[in-house]
Short mmCIF file of C-alpha atoms in Angstrom, two decimals:
data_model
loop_
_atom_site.label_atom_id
_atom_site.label_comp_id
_atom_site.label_asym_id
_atom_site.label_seq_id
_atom_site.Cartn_x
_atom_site.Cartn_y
_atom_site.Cartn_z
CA UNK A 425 -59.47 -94.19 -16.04
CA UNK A 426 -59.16 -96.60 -13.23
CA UNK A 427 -62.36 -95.96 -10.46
CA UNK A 428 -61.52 -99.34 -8.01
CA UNK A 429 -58.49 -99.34 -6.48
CA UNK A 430 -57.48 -102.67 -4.61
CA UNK A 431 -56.30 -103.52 -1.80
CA UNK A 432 -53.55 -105.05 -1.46
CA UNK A 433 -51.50 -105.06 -4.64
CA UNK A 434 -50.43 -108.54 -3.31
CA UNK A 435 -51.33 -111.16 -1.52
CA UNK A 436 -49.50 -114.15 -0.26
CA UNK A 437 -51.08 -117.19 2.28
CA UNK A 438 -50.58 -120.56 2.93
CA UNK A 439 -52.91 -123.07 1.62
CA UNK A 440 -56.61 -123.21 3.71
CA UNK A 441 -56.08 -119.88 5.36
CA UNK A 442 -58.73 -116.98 4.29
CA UNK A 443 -58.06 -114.55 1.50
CA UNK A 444 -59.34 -111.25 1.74
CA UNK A 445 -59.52 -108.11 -1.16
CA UNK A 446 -60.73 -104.75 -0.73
CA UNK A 447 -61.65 -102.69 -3.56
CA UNK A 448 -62.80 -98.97 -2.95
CA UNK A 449 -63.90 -96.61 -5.53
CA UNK A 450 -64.86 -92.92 -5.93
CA UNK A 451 -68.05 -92.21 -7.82
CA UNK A 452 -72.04 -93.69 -7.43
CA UNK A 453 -72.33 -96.63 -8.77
CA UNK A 454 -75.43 -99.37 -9.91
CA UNK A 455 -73.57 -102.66 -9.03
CA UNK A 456 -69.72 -103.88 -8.80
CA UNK A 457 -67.97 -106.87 -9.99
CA UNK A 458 -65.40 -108.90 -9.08
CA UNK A 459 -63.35 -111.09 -11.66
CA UNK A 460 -60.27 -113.45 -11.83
CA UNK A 461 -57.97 -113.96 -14.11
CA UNK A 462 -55.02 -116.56 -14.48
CA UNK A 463 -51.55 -115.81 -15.65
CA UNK A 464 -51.93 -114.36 -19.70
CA UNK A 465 -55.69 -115.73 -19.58
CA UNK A 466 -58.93 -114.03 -20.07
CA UNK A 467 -60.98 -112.81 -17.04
CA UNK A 468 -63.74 -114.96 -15.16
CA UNK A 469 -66.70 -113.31 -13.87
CA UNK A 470 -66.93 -114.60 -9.58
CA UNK A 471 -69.54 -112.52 -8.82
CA UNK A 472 -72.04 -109.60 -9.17
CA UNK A 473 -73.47 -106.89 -6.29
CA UNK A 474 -75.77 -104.61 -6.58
CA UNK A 475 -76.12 -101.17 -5.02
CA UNK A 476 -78.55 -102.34 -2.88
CA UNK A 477 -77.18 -105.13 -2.02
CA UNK A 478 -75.04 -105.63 1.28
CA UNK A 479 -73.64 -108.96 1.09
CA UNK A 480 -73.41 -112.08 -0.96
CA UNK A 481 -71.93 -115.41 -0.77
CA UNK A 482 -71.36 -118.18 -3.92
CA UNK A 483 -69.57 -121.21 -2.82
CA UNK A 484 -66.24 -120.49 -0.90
CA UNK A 485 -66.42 -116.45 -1.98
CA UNK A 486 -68.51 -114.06 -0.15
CA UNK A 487 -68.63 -110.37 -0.95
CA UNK A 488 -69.69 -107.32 0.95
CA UNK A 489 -70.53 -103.80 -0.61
CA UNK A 490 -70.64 -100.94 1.56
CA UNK A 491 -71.91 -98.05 -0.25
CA UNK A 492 -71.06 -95.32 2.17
CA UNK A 493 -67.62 -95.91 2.40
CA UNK A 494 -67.82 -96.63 -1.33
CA UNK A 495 -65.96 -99.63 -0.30
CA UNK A 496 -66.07 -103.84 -1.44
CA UNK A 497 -64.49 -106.90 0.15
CA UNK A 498 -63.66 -110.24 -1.23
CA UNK A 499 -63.17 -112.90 0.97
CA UNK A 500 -62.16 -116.42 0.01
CA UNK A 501 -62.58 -118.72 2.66
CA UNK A 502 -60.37 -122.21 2.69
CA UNK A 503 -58.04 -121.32 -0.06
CA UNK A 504 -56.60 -123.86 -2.81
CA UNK A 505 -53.72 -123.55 -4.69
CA UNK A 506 -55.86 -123.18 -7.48
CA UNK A 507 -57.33 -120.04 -6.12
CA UNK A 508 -53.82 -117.79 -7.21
CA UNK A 509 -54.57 -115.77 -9.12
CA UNK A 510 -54.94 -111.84 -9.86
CA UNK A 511 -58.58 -110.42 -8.98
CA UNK A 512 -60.32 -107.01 -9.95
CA UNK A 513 -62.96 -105.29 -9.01
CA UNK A 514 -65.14 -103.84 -11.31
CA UNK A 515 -67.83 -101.04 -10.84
CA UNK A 516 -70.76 -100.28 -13.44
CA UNK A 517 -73.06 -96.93 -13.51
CA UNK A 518 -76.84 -96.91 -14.75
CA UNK A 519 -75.66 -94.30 -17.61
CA UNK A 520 -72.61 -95.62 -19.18
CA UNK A 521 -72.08 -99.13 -20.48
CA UNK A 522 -68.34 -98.86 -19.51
CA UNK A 523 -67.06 -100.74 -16.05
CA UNK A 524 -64.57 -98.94 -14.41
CA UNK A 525 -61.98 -101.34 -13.34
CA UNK A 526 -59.42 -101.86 -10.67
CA UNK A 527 -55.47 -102.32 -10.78
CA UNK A 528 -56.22 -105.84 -9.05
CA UNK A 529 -54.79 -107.55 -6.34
CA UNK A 530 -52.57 -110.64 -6.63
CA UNK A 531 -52.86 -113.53 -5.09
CA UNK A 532 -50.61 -116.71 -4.24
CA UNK A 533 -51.42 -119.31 -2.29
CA UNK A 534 -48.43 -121.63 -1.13
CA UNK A 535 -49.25 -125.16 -0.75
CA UNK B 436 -72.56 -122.79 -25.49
CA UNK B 437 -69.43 -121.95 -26.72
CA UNK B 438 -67.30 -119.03 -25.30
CA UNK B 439 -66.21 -115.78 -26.66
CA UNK B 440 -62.95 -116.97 -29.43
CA UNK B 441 -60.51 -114.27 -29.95
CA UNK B 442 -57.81 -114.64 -32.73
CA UNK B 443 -55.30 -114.64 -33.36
CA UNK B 444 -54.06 -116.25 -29.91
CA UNK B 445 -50.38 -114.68 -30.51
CA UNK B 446 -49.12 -112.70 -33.03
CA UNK B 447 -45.83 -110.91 -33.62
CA UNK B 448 -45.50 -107.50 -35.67
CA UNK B 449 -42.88 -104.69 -36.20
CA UNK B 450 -43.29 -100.76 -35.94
CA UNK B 451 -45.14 -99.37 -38.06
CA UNK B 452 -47.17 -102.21 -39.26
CA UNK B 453 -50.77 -102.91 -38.96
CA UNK B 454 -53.29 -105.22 -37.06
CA UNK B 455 -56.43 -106.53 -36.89
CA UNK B 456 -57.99 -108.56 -34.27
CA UNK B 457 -60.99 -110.75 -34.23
CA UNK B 458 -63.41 -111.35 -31.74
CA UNK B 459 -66.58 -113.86 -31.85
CA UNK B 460 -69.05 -113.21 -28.69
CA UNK B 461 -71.04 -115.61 -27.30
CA UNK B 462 -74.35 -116.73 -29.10
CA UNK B 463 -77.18 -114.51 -28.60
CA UNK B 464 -74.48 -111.73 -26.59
CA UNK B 465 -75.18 -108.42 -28.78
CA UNK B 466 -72.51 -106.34 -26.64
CA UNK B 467 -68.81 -106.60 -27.31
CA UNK B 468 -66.03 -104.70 -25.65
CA UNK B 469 -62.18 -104.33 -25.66
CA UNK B 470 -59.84 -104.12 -23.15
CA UNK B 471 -55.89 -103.77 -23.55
CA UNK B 472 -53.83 -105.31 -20.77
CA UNK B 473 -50.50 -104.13 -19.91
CA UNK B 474 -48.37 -104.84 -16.56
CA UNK B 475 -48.13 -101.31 -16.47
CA UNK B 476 -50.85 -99.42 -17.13
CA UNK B 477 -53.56 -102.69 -16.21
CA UNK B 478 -56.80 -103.32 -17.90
CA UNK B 479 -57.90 -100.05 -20.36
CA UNK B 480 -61.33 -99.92 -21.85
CA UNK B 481 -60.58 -99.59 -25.50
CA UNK B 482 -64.58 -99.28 -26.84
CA UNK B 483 -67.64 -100.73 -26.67
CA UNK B 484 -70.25 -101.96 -29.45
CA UNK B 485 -73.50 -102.57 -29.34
CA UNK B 486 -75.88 -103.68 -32.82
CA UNK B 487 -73.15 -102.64 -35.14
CA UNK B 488 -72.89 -98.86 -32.98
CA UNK B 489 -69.80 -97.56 -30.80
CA UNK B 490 -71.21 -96.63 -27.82
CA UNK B 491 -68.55 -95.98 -25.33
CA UNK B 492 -64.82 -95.09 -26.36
CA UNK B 493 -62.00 -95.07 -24.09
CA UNK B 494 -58.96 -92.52 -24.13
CA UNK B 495 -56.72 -93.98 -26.72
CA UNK B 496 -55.27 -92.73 -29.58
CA UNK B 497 -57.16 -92.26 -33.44
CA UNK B 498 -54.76 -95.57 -34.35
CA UNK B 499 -57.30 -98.24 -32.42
CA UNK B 500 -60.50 -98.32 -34.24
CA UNK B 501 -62.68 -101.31 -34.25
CA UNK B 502 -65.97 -102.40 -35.62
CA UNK B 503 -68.86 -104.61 -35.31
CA UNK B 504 -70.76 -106.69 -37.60
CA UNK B 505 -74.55 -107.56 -38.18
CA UNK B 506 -73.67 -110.94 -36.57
CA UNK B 507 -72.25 -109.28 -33.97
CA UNK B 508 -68.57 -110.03 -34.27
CA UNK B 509 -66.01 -107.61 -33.86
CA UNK B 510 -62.76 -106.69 -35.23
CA UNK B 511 -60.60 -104.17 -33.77
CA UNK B 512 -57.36 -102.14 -35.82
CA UNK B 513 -53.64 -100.99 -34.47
CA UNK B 514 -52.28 -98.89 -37.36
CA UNK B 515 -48.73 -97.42 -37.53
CA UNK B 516 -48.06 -100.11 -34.29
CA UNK B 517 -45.36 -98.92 -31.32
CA UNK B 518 -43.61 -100.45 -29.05
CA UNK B 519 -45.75 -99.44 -26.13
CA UNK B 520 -48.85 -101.14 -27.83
CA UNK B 521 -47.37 -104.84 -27.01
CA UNK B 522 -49.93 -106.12 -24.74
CA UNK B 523 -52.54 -108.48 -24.22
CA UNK B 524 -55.90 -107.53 -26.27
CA UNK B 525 -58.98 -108.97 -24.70
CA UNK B 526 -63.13 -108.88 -25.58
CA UNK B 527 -65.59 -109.34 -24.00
CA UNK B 528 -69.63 -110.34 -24.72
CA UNK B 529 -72.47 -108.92 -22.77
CA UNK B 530 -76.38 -110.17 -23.69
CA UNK B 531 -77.20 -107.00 -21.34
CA UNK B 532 -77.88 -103.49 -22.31
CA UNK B 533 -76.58 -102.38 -18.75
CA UNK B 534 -72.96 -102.64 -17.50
CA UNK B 535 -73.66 -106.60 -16.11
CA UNK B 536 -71.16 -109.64 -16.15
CA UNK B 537 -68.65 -109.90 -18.73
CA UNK B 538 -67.45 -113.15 -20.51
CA UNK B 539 -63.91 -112.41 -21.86
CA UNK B 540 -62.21 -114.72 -24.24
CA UNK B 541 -58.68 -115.90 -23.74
CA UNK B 542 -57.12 -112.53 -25.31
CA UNK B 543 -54.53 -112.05 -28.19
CA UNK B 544 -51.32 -111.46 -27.30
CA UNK B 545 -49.69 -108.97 -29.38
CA UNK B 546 -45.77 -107.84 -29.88
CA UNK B 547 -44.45 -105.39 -31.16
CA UNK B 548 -40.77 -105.65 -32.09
#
């Protein structure tokens, strides 16, 4: 069953502007993910958050977890073509091994 | 290090027929699990292995079944294939016991004609 739900379904911003991804999900959770994948490839871990953890930045991505809202935001900062893409958020629970993903959010960035 | 290798890449079947899907984790990575990817329905967990044991199962159908070896590679089965089970197949390696970061391989795209 899908737990994340992001927001929106699709994206679409001109080279260099920000890119931004929410992700909201229902149940308690130990950390959440976020991944991308290119068109008919595999998915690429961006970064992890854990429940304790508010906010975190690698390179141009920075993520911020707001466990009261049960609520997660992606921004991108200075897109690149190179950036499209679909992303998903993922959440994982101390007692099952299974993440729970999202439906993803697509993302095109016009040059 | 090299990544997780999935194969076959693309493959091409008819109903009814069978198929059987390879994946090789990541060196050392003792947790494998499969996803199948569908415009539809998304990314569904199919199972998870850990040391040769299934320990989560998603909601599909007695038809998928998959196993793990002592090397920790991992096959996974379609039998009596349908239409509806054309999709992209994808694993993915874990070295942790808890849900952490996932590396996926590059998937096997499967139709069914």
């Amino acid at each position: 069953s899908q737990q994340g739900e992001e927001d929106p379904q699709a994206l679409s911003i001109q080279e260099g502007e920000n890119a931004t991804m929410n992700c909201s999900y229902k149940t308690s959770i130990n950390n959440l993910q976020w991944y991308r994948q290119n068109s008919g490839r595999g998915l690429v871990h961006l970064i992890l958050i854990r429940s304790n953890e508010r906010e975190k930045h690698s390179g141009r991505l920075r993520v911020t977890l707001d466990t009261s809202k049960k609520s997660s935001s992606l921004l991108i900062t200075a897109s690149r073509a190179a950036d499209t893409a679909s992303y998903f958020c993922a959440t994982g629970r101390d007692s099952n091994y299974q993440l729970i993903w999202g439906a993803g959010t697509k993302l095109i960035i016009k040059p | 290090k090299a990544g997780v290798t999935q194969t076959p890449r693309y493959l091409i079947k008819t109903r009814g027929q069978q198929v059987t899907l390879s994946c090789s984790p990541i060196s050392g990575h003792r947790s494998v699990s499969w996803y199948q990817q569908t415009p539809g329905q998304g990314l569904q967990f199919l199972f998870e292995y850990f040391s040769e044991t299934q320990r989560n199962k998603g909601n599909f159908p007695g038809r998928f079944s998959g196993r793990q070896f002592s090397n920790s590679r991992s096959e996974m089965n379609v039998s009596t294939l349908e239409l509806g089970d054309s999709a992209l197949y994808l694993c993915a390696s874990s070295g942790q016991g808890a849900p952490g970061e996932l590396f996926f391989g590059e998937g096997s795209r499967l139709t069914v004609l």
